[in-house]
PDB file of C-alpha atoms in Angstrom:
ATOM      1  CA  MET O   1    -112.540  13.438   1.395  1.00  0.00           C
ATOM      2  CA  SER O   2    -113.089  15.524   4.215  1.00  0.00           C
ATOM      3  CA  VAL O   3    -110.908  18.900   5.156  1.00  0.00           C
ATOM      4  CA  MET O   4    -109.380  17.423   8.306  1.00  0.00           C
ATOM      5  CA  ALA O   5    -108.292  14.043   6.626  1.00  0.00           C
ATOM      6  CA  VAL O   6    -106.389  16.331   3.904  1.00  0.00           C
ATOM      7  CA  LEU O   7    -104.715  18.565   6.678  1.00  0.00           C
ATOM      8  CA  THR O   8    -103.795  15.447   8.909  1.00  0.00           C
ATOM      9  CA  LEU O   9    -100.342  14.786   7.275  1.00  0.00           C
ATOM     10  CA  PRO O  10     -99.306  18.893   7.129  1.00  0.00           C
ATOM     11  CA  LEU O  11    -100.700  19.388  10.673  1.00  0.00           C
ATOM     12  CA  ILE O  12     -98.777  16.154  11.889  1.00  0.00           C
ATOM     13  CA  LEU O  13     -95.432  17.525  10.124  1.00  0.00           C
ATOM     14  CA  LEU O  14     -96.016  21.026  11.452  1.00  0.00           C
ATOM     15  CA  GLY O  15     -96.166  19.448  14.963  1.00  0.00           C
ATOM     16  CA  ILE O  16     -93.130  17.792  14.689  1.00  0.00           C
ATOM     17  CA  SER O  17     -91.296  20.829  13.007  1.00  0.00           C
ATOM     18  CA  GLY O  18     -92.724  22.992  16.211  1.00  0.00           C
ATOM     19  CA  LEU O  19     -91.452  19.862  19.042  1.00  0.00           C
ATOM     20  CA  LEU O  20     -88.011  19.732  17.188  1.00  0.00           C
ATOM     21  CA  PHE O  21     -87.875  23.829  17.321  1.00  0.00           C
ATOM     22  CA  ILE O  22     -88.758  23.878  20.966  1.00  0.00           C
ATOM     23  CA  TYR O  23     -86.221  20.934  21.841  1.00  0.00           C
ATOM     24  CA  GLN O  24     -83.367  22.880  19.964  1.00  0.00           C
ATOM     25  CA  GLU O  25     -84.027  25.580  22.044  1.00  0.00           C
ATOM     26  CA  VAL O  26     -84.470  24.288  24.917  1.00  0.00           C
ATOM     27  CA  SER O  27     -81.053  22.327  24.681  1.00  0.00           C
ATOM     28  CA  ARG O  28     -78.913  25.317  23.282  1.00  0.00           C
ATOM     29  CA  LEU O  29     -80.530  27.597  26.814  1.00  0.00           C
ATOM     30  CA  CYS O  30     -79.606  24.458  28.805  1.00  0.00           C
ATOM     31  CA  SER O  31     -76.156  24.200  27.330  1.00  0.00           C
ATOM     32  CA  LYS O  32     -75.377  28.186  27.676  1.00  0.00           C
ATOM     33  CA  SER O  33     -76.308  27.380  31.595  1.00  0.00           C
ATOM     34  CA  THR O  34     -74.141  24.660  31.944  1.00  0.00           C
ATOM     35  CA  VAL O  35     -71.180  26.648  30.943  1.00  0.00           C
ATOM     36  CA  GLN O  36     -72.105  29.978  32.603  1.00  0.00           C
ATOM     37  CA  ASN O  37     -69.449  31.371  34.820  1.00  0.00           C
ATOM     38  CA  LYS O  38     -67.152  27.883  33.978  1.00  0.00           C
ATOM     39  CA  VAL O  39     -63.111  27.848  33.454  1.00  0.00           C
ATOM     40  CA  VAL O  40     -62.717  26.756  30.030  1.00  0.00           C
ATOM     41  CA  VAL O  41     -59.694  26.359  28.598  1.00  0.00           C
ATOM     42  CA  ILE O  42     -59.266  25.716  24.776  1.00  0.00           C
ATOM     43  CA  THR O  43     -56.237  24.574  23.302  1.00  0.00           C
ATOM     44  CA  ASP O  44     -55.482  25.649  19.459  1.00  0.00           C
ATOM     45  CA  ALA O  45     -58.056  27.928  19.759  1.00  0.00           C
ATOM     46  CA  ILE O  46     -56.646  29.500  16.693  1.00  0.00           C
ATOM     47  CA  SER O  47     -57.539  26.456  14.311  1.00  0.00           C
ATOM     48  CA  GLY O  48     -61.140  26.102  12.778  1.00  0.00           C
ATOM     49  CA  LEU O  49     -62.514  23.901  15.364  1.00  0.00           C
ATOM     50  CA  GLY O  50     -60.765  26.117  18.260  1.00  0.00           C
ATOM     51  CA  LYS O  51     -62.518  29.765  17.014  1.00  0.00           C
ATOM     52  CA  GLU O  52     -65.966  27.776  16.611  1.00  0.00           C
ATOM     53  CA  CYS O  53     -65.609  26.452  19.925  1.00  0.00           C
ATOM     54  CA  ALA O  54     -64.642  29.777  21.333  1.00  0.00           C
ATOM     55  CA  ARG O  55     -67.656  31.390  20.002  1.00  0.00           C
ATOM     56  CA  VAL O  56     -69.709  28.661  21.463  1.00  0.00           C
ATOM     57  CA  PHE O  57     -68.730  28.846  24.946  1.00  0.00           C
ATOM     58  CA  HIS O  58     -67.953  32.397  24.641  1.00  0.00           C
ATOM     59  CA  THR O  59     -71.459  33.059  23.924  1.00  0.00           C
ATOM     60  CA  GLY O  60     -72.701  30.478  26.790  1.00  0.00           C
ATOM     61  CA  GLY O  61     -70.906  32.984  29.431  1.00  0.00           C
ATOM     62  CA  ALA O  62     -67.733  30.561  29.947  1.00  0.00           C
ATOM     63  CA  ARG O  63     -64.484  32.301  31.178  1.00  0.00           C
ATOM     64  CA  LEU O  64     -62.666  31.516  28.342  1.00  0.00           C
ATOM     65  CA  VAL O  65     -58.417  31.044  28.662  1.00  0.00           C
ATOM     66  CA  LEU O  66     -57.874  30.667  24.851  1.00  0.00           C
ATOM     67  CA  CYS O  67     -54.519  28.972  24.170  1.00  0.00           C
ATOM     68  CA  GLY O  68     -52.685  28.987  20.697  1.00  0.00           C
ATOM     69  CA  LYS O  69     -49.025  29.006  19.383  1.00  0.00           C
ATOM     70  CA  ASN O  70     -49.516  32.460  17.436  1.00  0.00           C
ATOM     71  CA  TRP O  71     -49.862  35.851  19.631  1.00  0.00           C
ATOM     72  CA  GLU O  72     -51.117  37.884  16.747  1.00  0.00           C
ATOM     73  CA  ARG O  73     -53.737  35.310  15.561  1.00  0.00           C
ATOM     74  CA  LEU O  74     -54.863  34.787  19.171  1.00  0.00           C
ATOM     75  CA  GLU O  75     -55.363  38.419  19.603  1.00  0.00           C
ATOM     76  CA  ILE O  76     -57.539  38.513  16.020  1.00  0.00           C
ATOM     77  CA  LEU O  77     -59.615  35.831  17.715  1.00  0.00           C
ATOM     78  CA  TYR O  78     -60.187  38.032  20.768  1.00  0.00           C
ATOM     79  CA  ASP O  79     -61.368  41.068  18.852  1.00  0.00           C
ATOM     80  CA  ALA O  80     -63.547  38.970  17.045  1.00  0.00           C
ATOM     81  CA  LEU O  81     -65.125  37.440  20.119  1.00  0.00           C
ATOM     82  CA  ILE O  82     -65.429  40.640  22.271  1.00  0.00           C
ATOM     83  CA  SER O  83     -66.897  42.343  19.142  1.00  0.00           C
ATOM     84  CA  VAL O  84     -69.743  40.892  18.671  1.00  0.00           C
ATOM     85  CA  ALA O  85     -70.491  39.756  22.026  1.00  0.00           C
ATOM     86  CA  ASP O  86     -72.730  41.403  25.273  1.00  0.00           C
ATOM     87  CA  PRO O  87     -70.201  42.407  27.621  1.00  0.00           C
ATOM     88  CA  SER O  88     -73.027  42.389  30.402  1.00  0.00           C
ATOM     89  CA  LYS O  89     -73.255  38.460  29.804  1.00  0.00           C
ATOM     90  CA  THR O  90     -69.754  37.568  28.825  1.00  0.00           C
ATOM     91  CA  PHE O  91     -66.427  37.842  29.952  1.00  0.00           C
ATOM     92  CA  THR O  92     -63.266  39.165  28.422  1.00  0.00           C
ATOM     93  CA  PRO O  93     -61.255  35.989  27.215  1.00  0.00           C
ATOM     94  CA  LYS O  94     -57.755  35.260  28.469  1.00  0.00           C
ATOM     95  CA  LEU O  95     -54.875  34.402  25.837  1.00  0.00           C
ATOM     96  CA  VAL O  96     -52.006  32.116  26.705  1.00  0.00           C
ATOM     97  CA  LEU O  97     -49.080  31.112  24.607  1.00  0.00           C
ATOM     98  CA  LEU O  98     -48.817  27.313  24.052  1.00  0.00           C
ATOM     99  CA  ASP O  99     -47.290  25.253  21.548  1.00  0.00           C
ATOM    100  CA  PHE O 100     -47.335  21.605  22.355  1.00  0.00           C
ATOM    101  CA  SER O 101     -44.213  21.042  20.057  1.00  0.00           C
ATOM    102  CA  ASP O 102     -42.245  21.880  22.891  1.00  0.00           C
ATOM    103  CA  ILE O 103     -43.195  20.054  25.703  1.00  0.00           C
ATOM    104  CA  SER O 104     -40.407  21.838  28.045  1.00  0.00           C
ATOM    105  CA  CYS O 105     -42.839  24.181  28.122  1.00  0.00           C
ATOM    106  CA  VAL O 106     -46.175  22.965  29.101  1.00  0.00           C
ATOM    107  CA  LEU O 107     -45.825  22.618  32.878  1.00  0.00           C
ATOM    108  CA  ASP O 108     -45.123  26.414  33.042  1.00  0.00           C
ATOM    109  CA  VAL O 109     -48.013  26.965  31.042  1.00  0.00           C
ATOM    110  CA  ALA O 110     -50.637  25.173  33.384  1.00  0.00           C
ATOM    111  CA  LYS O 111     -49.516  27.279  35.972  1.00  0.00           C
ATOM    112  CA  GLU O 112     -50.310  30.139  33.967  1.00  0.00           C
ATOM    113  CA  ILE O 113     -53.710  28.908  32.949  1.00  0.00           C
ATOM    114  CA  LEU O 114     -54.379  27.911  36.583  1.00  0.00           C
ATOM    115  CA  ASP O 115     -53.220  31.462  38.123  1.00  0.00           C
ATOM    116  CA  CYS O 116     -55.860  33.208  35.386  1.00  0.00           C
ATOM    117  CA  TYR O 117     -59.062  32.457  37.509  1.00  0.00           C
ATOM    118  CA  GLY O 118     -57.462  29.919  40.288  1.00  0.00           C
ATOM    119  CA  CYS O 119     -58.925  26.677  38.766  1.00  0.00           C
ATOM    120  CA  VAL O 120     -60.245  24.768  35.380  1.00  0.00           C
ATOM    121  CA  ASP O 121     -63.905  23.685  35.175  1.00  0.00           C
ATOM    122  CA  ILE O 122     -63.336  22.161  31.477  1.00  0.00           C
ATOM    123  CA  LEU O 123     -60.478  21.600  29.564  1.00  0.00           C
ATOM    124  CA  ILE O 124     -60.614  20.998  25.658  1.00  0.00           C
ATOM    125  CA  ASN O 125     -57.713  19.324  24.346  1.00  0.00           C
ATOM    126  CA  ASN O 126     -58.091  20.188  20.370  1.00  0.00           C
ATOM    127  CA  ALA O 127     -54.456  20.809  19.229  1.00  0.00           C
ATOM    128  CA  SER O 128     -53.643  18.025  16.835  1.00  0.00           C
ATOM    129  CA  MET O 129     -51.116  17.999  13.826  1.00  0.00           C
ATOM    130  CA  LYS O 130     -51.154  15.838  10.404  1.00  0.00           C
ATOM    131  CA  VAL O 131     -48.869  14.195   8.231  1.00  0.00           C
ATOM    132  CA  LYS O 132     -49.560  11.878   5.039  1.00  0.00           C
ATOM    133  CA  GLY O 133     -46.960   9.722   3.653  1.00  0.00           C
ATOM    134  CA  PRO O 134     -45.612   6.437   3.024  1.00  0.00           C
ATOM    135  CA  ALA O 135     -43.933   5.578   6.404  1.00  0.00           C
ATOM    136  CA  HIS O 136     -40.905   4.886   5.207  1.00  0.00           C
ATOM    137  CA  ASN O 137     -40.489   8.585   4.080  1.00  0.00           C
ATOM    138  CA  ILE O 138     -41.410   9.876   7.372  1.00  0.00           C
ATOM    139  CA  SER O 139     -38.221  10.680   9.756  1.00  0.00           C
ATOM    140  CA  LEU O 140     -38.254   9.598  12.852  1.00  0.00           C
ATOM    141  CA  GLU O 141     -37.844  13.530  13.821  1.00  0.00           C
ATOM    142  CA  LEU O 142     -41.330  14.011  12.717  1.00  0.00           C
ATOM    143  CA  ASP O 143     -42.848  11.059  14.267  1.00  0.00           C
ATOM    144  CA  ARG O 144     -41.823  12.457  17.536  1.00  0.00           C
ATOM    145  CA  LYS O 145     -42.864  15.837  16.632  1.00  0.00           C
ATOM    146  CA  ILE O 146     -46.383  14.357  15.816  1.00  0.00           C
ATOM    147  CA  MET O 147     -46.422  12.636  19.108  1.00  0.00           C
ATOM    148  CA  ASP O 148     -45.234  15.303  21.065  1.00  0.00           C
ATOM    149  CA  VAL O 149     -48.244  17.569  19.758  1.00  0.00           C
ATOM    150  CA  ASN O 150     -51.183  14.916  19.281  1.00  0.00           C
ATOM    151  CA  TYR O 151     -49.817  13.009  22.779  1.00  0.00           C
ATOM    152  CA  PHE O 152     -47.923  13.879  25.055  1.00  0.00           C
ATOM    153  CA  GLY O 153     -48.387  17.410  24.891  1.00  0.00           C
ATOM    154  CA  PRO O 154     -52.222  16.894  25.715  1.00  0.00           C
ATOM    155  CA  ILE O 155     -51.498  14.560  28.481  1.00  0.00           C
ATOM    156  CA  THR O 156     -48.422  16.788  29.998  1.00  0.00           C
ATOM    157  CA  LEU O 157     -51.306  19.723  29.969  1.00  0.00           C
ATOM    158  CA  THR O 158     -53.897  17.089  31.439  1.00  0.00           C
ATOM    159  CA  LYS O 159     -51.780  15.751  34.207  1.00  0.00           C
ATOM    160  CA  ALA O 160     -50.416  19.576  35.388  1.00  0.00           C
ATOM    161  CA  LEU O 161     -54.522  20.688  35.673  1.00  0.00           C
ATOM    162  CA  LEU O 162     -56.052  17.154  36.839  1.00  0.00           C
ATOM    163  CA  PRO O 163     -55.210  17.340  40.600  1.00  0.00           C
ATOM    164  CA  SER O 164     -56.927  21.044  40.685  1.00  0.00           C
ATOM    165  CA  MET O 165     -59.747  19.056  39.722  1.00  0.00           C
ATOM    166  CA  ILE O 166     -59.643  15.995  41.925  1.00  0.00           C
ATOM    167  CA  SER O 167     -59.039  18.232  44.953  1.00  0.00           C
ATOM    168  CA  ARG O 168     -62.086  20.128  43.749  1.00  0.00           C
ATOM    169  CA  ARG O 169     -64.171  16.883  42.715  1.00  0.00           C
ATOM    170  CA  THR O 170     -65.258  18.525  39.699  1.00  0.00           C
ATOM    171  CA  GLY O 171     -64.266  19.127  36.232  1.00  0.00           C
ATOM    172  CA  GLN O 172     -64.313  17.819  32.761  1.00  0.00           C
ATOM    173  CA  ILE O 173     -61.584  16.819  29.994  1.00  0.00           C
ATOM    174  CA  VAL O 174     -62.753  16.916  26.341  1.00  0.00           C
ATOM    175  CA  LEU O 175     -60.609  15.082  23.776  1.00  0.00           C
ATOM    176  CA  VAL O 176     -60.926  16.064  20.429  1.00  0.00           C
ATOM    177  CA  ASN O 177     -59.694  13.230  18.754  1.00  0.00           C
ATOM    178  CA  ASN O 178     -60.270  11.644  15.359  1.00  0.00           C
ATOM    179  CA  ILE O 179     -61.912   8.058  14.099  1.00  0.00           C
ATOM    180  CA  GLN O 180     -58.290   6.993  13.403  1.00  0.00           C
ATOM    181  CA  GLY O 181     -57.852   6.522  16.881  1.00  0.00           C
ATOM    182  CA  LYS O 182     -59.954   3.145  16.532  1.00  0.00           C
ATOM    183  CA  PHE O 183     -58.212   2.199  13.418  1.00  0.00           C
ATOM    184  CA  GLY O 184     -55.842   3.400  11.154  1.00  0.00           C
ATOM    185  CA  ILE O 185     -55.865   4.094   7.181  1.00  0.00           C
ATOM    186  CA  PRO O 186     -52.704   3.651   4.616  1.00  0.00           C
ATOM    187  CA  PHE O 187     -50.210   6.377   4.449  1.00  0.00           C
ATOM    188  CA  ARG O 188     -51.325   8.194   7.948  1.00  0.00           C
ATOM    189  CA  THR O 189     -48.749   5.909  10.446  1.00  0.00           C
ATOM    190  CA  ALA O 190     -47.821   8.682  12.737  1.00  0.00           C
ATOM    191  CA  TYR O 191     -50.854  10.481  12.828  1.00  0.00           C
ATOM    192  CA  ALA O 192     -53.072   7.272  13.627  1.00  0.00           C
ATOM    193  CA  ALA O 193     -50.227   6.082  15.979  1.00  0.00           C
ATOM    194  CA  SER O 194     -50.845   9.295  17.732  1.00  0.00           C
ATOM    195  CA  LYS O 195     -54.423   9.446  17.931  1.00  0.00           C
ATOM    196  CA  HIS O 196     -54.453   5.526  19.041  1.00  0.00           C
ATOM    197  CA  ALA O 197     -52.079   6.600  21.916  1.00  0.00           C
ATOM    198  CA  ALA O 198     -54.481   9.371  23.161  1.00  0.00           C
ATOM    199  CA  LEU O 199     -57.356   7.291  22.586  1.00  0.00           C
ATOM    200  CA  GLY O 200     -55.710   5.158  25.290  1.00  0.00           C
ATOM    201  CA  PHE O 201     -54.514   7.209  27.873  1.00  0.00           C
ATOM    202  CA  PHE O 202     -57.944   8.931  28.183  1.00  0.00           C
ATOM    203  CA  ASP O 203     -59.795   5.613  28.673  1.00  0.00           C
ATOM    204  CA  CYS O 204     -57.780   4.608  31.214  1.00  0.00           C
ATOM    205  CA  LEU O 205     -57.869   7.799  32.996  1.00  0.00           C
ATOM    206  CA  ARG O 206     -61.997   7.880  32.298  1.00  0.00           C
ATOM    207  CA  ALA O 207     -61.765   5.098  34.923  1.00  0.00           C
ATOM    208  CA  GLU O 208     -59.012   5.976  37.097  1.00  0.00           C
ATOM    209  CA  VAL O 209     -60.968   9.633  37.841  1.00  0.00           C
ATOM    210  CA  GLU O 210     -64.468   8.447  38.299  1.00  0.00           C
ATOM    211  CA  GLU O 211     -64.510   8.104  41.947  1.00  0.00           C
ATOM    212  CA  TYR O 212     -63.383  12.309  42.043  1.00  0.00           C
ATOM    213  CA  ASP O 213     -66.678  13.305  39.797  1.00  0.00           C
ATOM    214  CA  VAL O 214     -64.125  14.546  36.854  1.00  0.00           C
ATOM    215  CA  VAL O 215     -65.657  13.525  33.319  1.00  0.00           C
ATOM    216  CA  ILE O 216     -63.243  12.281  30.352  1.00  0.00           C
ATOM    217  CA  SER O 217     -65.178  12.744  27.083  1.00  0.00           C
ATOM    218  CA  THR O 218     -63.654  11.783  23.564  1.00  0.00           C
ATOM    219  CA  VAL O 219     -65.373  13.472  20.576  1.00  0.00           C
ATOM    220  CA  MET O 220     -64.102  11.750  16.987  1.00  0.00           C
ATOM    221  CA  PRO O 221     -64.791  12.847  14.070  1.00  0.00           C
ATOM    222  CA  THR O 222     -63.636  11.502  10.848  1.00  0.00           C
ATOM    223  CA  PHE O 223     -62.089  14.823   9.343  1.00  0.00           C
ATOM    224  CA  ILE O 224     -62.404  18.317  10.223  1.00  0.00           C
ATOM    225  CA  ARG O 225     -62.757  19.787   7.170  1.00  0.00           C
ATOM    226  CA  SER O 226     -62.128  23.622   6.127  1.00  0.00           C
ATOM    227  CA  TYR O 227     -64.793  25.794   5.666  1.00  0.00           C
ATOM    228  CA  HIS O 228     -65.271  26.064   2.172  1.00  0.00           C
ATOM    229  CA  VAL O 229     -64.620  22.340   1.125  1.00  0.00           C
ATOM    230  CA  TYR O 230     -67.629  19.983   0.802  1.00  0.00           C
ATOM    231  CA  PRO O 231     -66.881  16.171  -0.042  1.00  0.00           C
ATOM    232  CA  GLU O 232     -67.697  14.968  -3.409  1.00  0.00           C
ATOM    233  CA  GLN O 233     -70.793  12.938  -4.364  1.00  0.00           C
ATOM    234  CA  GLY O 234     -69.891   9.282  -3.761  1.00  0.00           C
ATOM    235  CA  ASN O 235     -69.895   6.998  -6.794  1.00  0.00           C
ATOM    236  CA  TRP O 236     -71.197   3.179  -6.955  1.00  0.00           C
ATOM    237  CA  GLU O 237     -69.458   2.725 -10.447  1.00  0.00           C
ATOM    238  CA  ALA O 238     -65.945   3.021  -9.110  1.00  0.00           C
ATOM    239  CA  SER O 239     -64.133   0.313  -7.421  1.00  0.00           C
ATOM    240  CA  ILE O 240     -65.336  -0.468  -3.771  1.00  0.00           C
ATOM    241  CA  TRP O 241     -61.921   0.507  -2.364  1.00  0.00           C
ATOM    242  CA  LYS O 242     -62.665   4.249  -3.689  1.00  0.00           C
ATOM    243  CA  PHE O 243     -66.286   4.213  -2.727  1.00  0.00           C
ATOM    244  CA  PHE O 244     -64.838   2.966   1.036  1.00  0.00           C
ATOM    245  CA  PHE O 245     -62.192   5.603   1.222  1.00  0.00           C
ATOM    246  CA  ARG O 246     -64.338   8.683  -0.166  1.00  0.00           C
ATOM    247  CA  LYS O 247     -66.793   7.644   2.635  1.00  0.00           C
ATOM    248  CA  LEU O 248     -64.051   7.541   5.253  1.00  0.00           C
ATOM    249  CA  ALA O 249     -62.778  10.970   4.679  1.00  0.00           C
ATOM    250  CA  TYR O 250     -65.987  12.902   4.463  1.00  0.00           C
ATOM    251  CA  GLY O 251     -65.388  15.573   7.032  1.00  0.00           C
ATOM    252  CA  VAL O 252     -67.482  17.381   9.443  1.00  0.00           C
ATOM    253  CA  HIS O 253     -67.913  21.122   9.325  1.00  0.00           C
ATOM    254  CA  PRO O 254     -65.951  23.138  12.646  1.00  0.00           C
ATOM    255  CA  VAL O 255     -69.356  24.648  13.378  1.00  0.00           C
ATOM    256  CA  GLU O 256     -71.112  21.179  13.521  1.00  0.00           C
ATOM    257  CA  VAL O 257     -68.154  19.370  15.928  1.00  0.00           C
ATOM    258  CA  ALA O 258     -67.709  22.809  18.124  1.00  0.00           C
ATOM    259  CA  GLU O 259     -71.966  22.227  18.781  1.00  0.00           C
ATOM    260  CA  GLU O 260     -71.386  18.717  19.363  1.00  0.00           C
ATOM    261  CA  VAL O 261     -68.551  19.689  21.816  1.00  0.00           C
ATOM    262  CA  MET O 262     -70.556  21.693  23.616  1.00  0.00           C
ATOM    263  CA  ARG O 263     -73.580  18.994  23.909  1.00  0.00           C
ATOM    264  CA  THR O 264     -70.830  16.852  25.034  1.00  0.00           C
ATOM    265  CA  VAL O 265     -69.887  18.830  27.973  1.00  0.00           C
ATOM    266  CA  ARG O 266     -73.783  19.348  28.684  1.00  0.00           C
ATOM    267  CA  ARG O 267     -74.818  15.985  29.013  1.00  0.00           C
ATOM    268  CA  LYS O 268     -71.167  14.672  29.900  1.00  0.00           C
ATOM    269  CA  LYS O 269     -70.629  11.909  27.676  1.00  0.00           C
ATOM    270  CA  GLN O 270     -68.316   9.692  27.460  1.00  0.00           C
ATOM    271  CA  GLU O 271     -67.423   9.064  23.861  1.00  0.00           C
ATOM    272  CA  VAL O 272     -68.925  10.565  20.315  1.00  0.00           C
ATOM    273  CA  PHE O 273     -68.556   9.435  17.279  1.00  0.00           C
ATOM    274  CA  MET O 274     -69.058  11.913  14.382  1.00  0.00           C
ATOM    275  CA  ALA O 275     -69.509  10.176  11.182  1.00  0.00           C
ATOM    276  CA  ASN O 276     -71.575   8.391   8.149  1.00  0.00           C
ATOM    277  CA  PRO O 277     -72.398   5.481   8.290  1.00  0.00           C
ATOM    278  CA  ILE O 278     -69.426   3.797   6.202  1.00  0.00           C
ATOM    279  CA  PRO O 279     -66.939   4.808   8.630  1.00  0.00           C
ATOM    280  CA  LYS O 280     -69.337   3.918  11.624  1.00  0.00           C
ATOM    281  CA  ALA O 281     -69.575   0.446  10.076  1.00  0.00           C
ATOM    282  CA  ALA O 282     -65.683   0.268   9.497  1.00  0.00           C
ATOM    283  CA  VAL O 283     -65.049   0.238  13.158  1.00  0.00           C
ATOM    284  CA  TYR O 284     -67.356  -2.662  13.604  1.00  0.00           C
ATOM    285  CA  VAL O 285     -65.639  -4.140  10.587  1.00  0.00           C
ATOM    286  CA  ARG O 286     -62.185  -3.657  11.815  1.00  0.00           C
ATOM    287  CA  THR O 287     -63.243  -5.858  15.048  1.00  0.00           C
ATOM    288  CA  LEU O 288     -65.188  -8.545  13.795  1.00  0.00           C
ATOM    289  CA  LEU O 289     -63.828  -8.991  10.274  1.00  0.00           C
ATOM    290  CA  PRO O 290     -60.644  -7.746  10.563  1.00  0.00           C
ATOM    291  CA  GLU O 291     -59.335 -10.376   7.401  1.00  0.00           C
ATOM    292  CA  PHE O 292     -61.827  -8.615   4.987  1.00  0.00           C
ATOM    293  CA  PHE O 293     -61.087  -5.164   6.402  1.00  0.00           C
ATOM    294  CA  PHE O 294     -57.172  -5.237   5.888  1.00  0.00           C
ATOM    295  CA  ALA O 295     -57.972  -6.856   2.080  1.00  0.00           C
ATOM    296  CA  VAL O 296     -59.970  -3.913   1.258  1.00  0.00           C
ATOM    297  CA  VAL O 297     -57.229  -1.306   2.948  1.00  0.00           C
ATOM    298  CA  ALA O 298     -54.315  -3.132   0.686  1.00  0.00           C
ATOM    299  CA  CYS O 299     -56.557  -3.461  -2.152  1.00  0.00           C
ATOM    300  CA  GLY O 300     -57.185   0.312  -2.226  1.00  0.00           C
ATOM    301  CA  VAL O 301     -52.990   0.818  -1.578  1.00  0.00           C
ATOM    302  CA  LYS O 302     -52.062  -1.363  -4.436  1.00  0.00           C
ATOM    303  CA  GLU O 303     -54.270   0.813  -6.912  1.00  0.00           C
ATOM    304  CA  LYS O 304     -53.256   3.514  -5.857  1.00  0.00           C
ATOM    305  CA  LEU O 305     -49.659   2.829  -6.074  1.00  0.00           C
ATOM    306  CA  ASN O 306     -50.042   1.358  -9.503  1.00  0.00           C
ATOM    307  CA  LEU O 307     -51.727   4.837 -10.707  1.00  0.00           C
ATOM    308  CA  PRO O 308     -49.290   7.032 -13.469  1.00  0.00           C
ATOM    309  CA  GLU O 309     -47.967   9.771 -11.867  1.00  0.00           C
ATOM    310  CA  GLU O 310     -49.802  13.539 -12.887  1.00  0.00           C
ATOM    311  CA  GLY O 311     -47.588  15.942 -15.055  1.00  0.00           C
TER     312      GLY O 311
END
């Protein structure tokens, strides 16, 4: 066997690795040029994903307007961003207090956002509130609060900023939603309902504003996990519903989601799923084989309810 034959596979792998590296670097540079000098509004910028989005877009040279309901945490984020950035290539972020649980203040906040730079190029609707529990134990007051934060808040802000985008015939609105906008799982009735509602609104809006060159994008991970939490390994010996829900609950790291949001903005994608094959398959099973899907979900609920209480 010749030396060249022995080296063929390593050379091919090296070549592929080199091409992937070049592609990633070109994509990174293109992403930065896409948002450079653009006015980017990020809601709930003090969350794990919000911070990573702020970092990615700030590094790319965007003019950031960071919104959050806690001023002290906004200032901490502000300090973290300007401490590591090159002031000659970045803009100083502007901070705006925004709490979607108080819908009455959203229109005033929208005016404050527009006053920062006179326009908005990209709006990233990131704010979200979760609740878990049996439907009959969740109060209507909490149901309404979930809908305010996850649905009425984002659409109120969107409606307030949209006329400026339409008049300028440019803009992009990114909704960070959840795979539960496509189907719900037990004990998350209010959360899933709010995500369904938000997805429905922005799906309709996408068609309405296309003629004005305004892009509507939705990014849907399964769950966004914390920085230090990693999923457990799957176990085929467990019951099918345990395996199903374990796979379904695998979260995506905030850094991954932030980078995908940047790619979505650059490529003007309309809809992105961030999930492993099990949740993706569940979306199609829910549509094509609803009775089977419901049976698996119901089986899981029954087994969960029959488990003895710990302690």
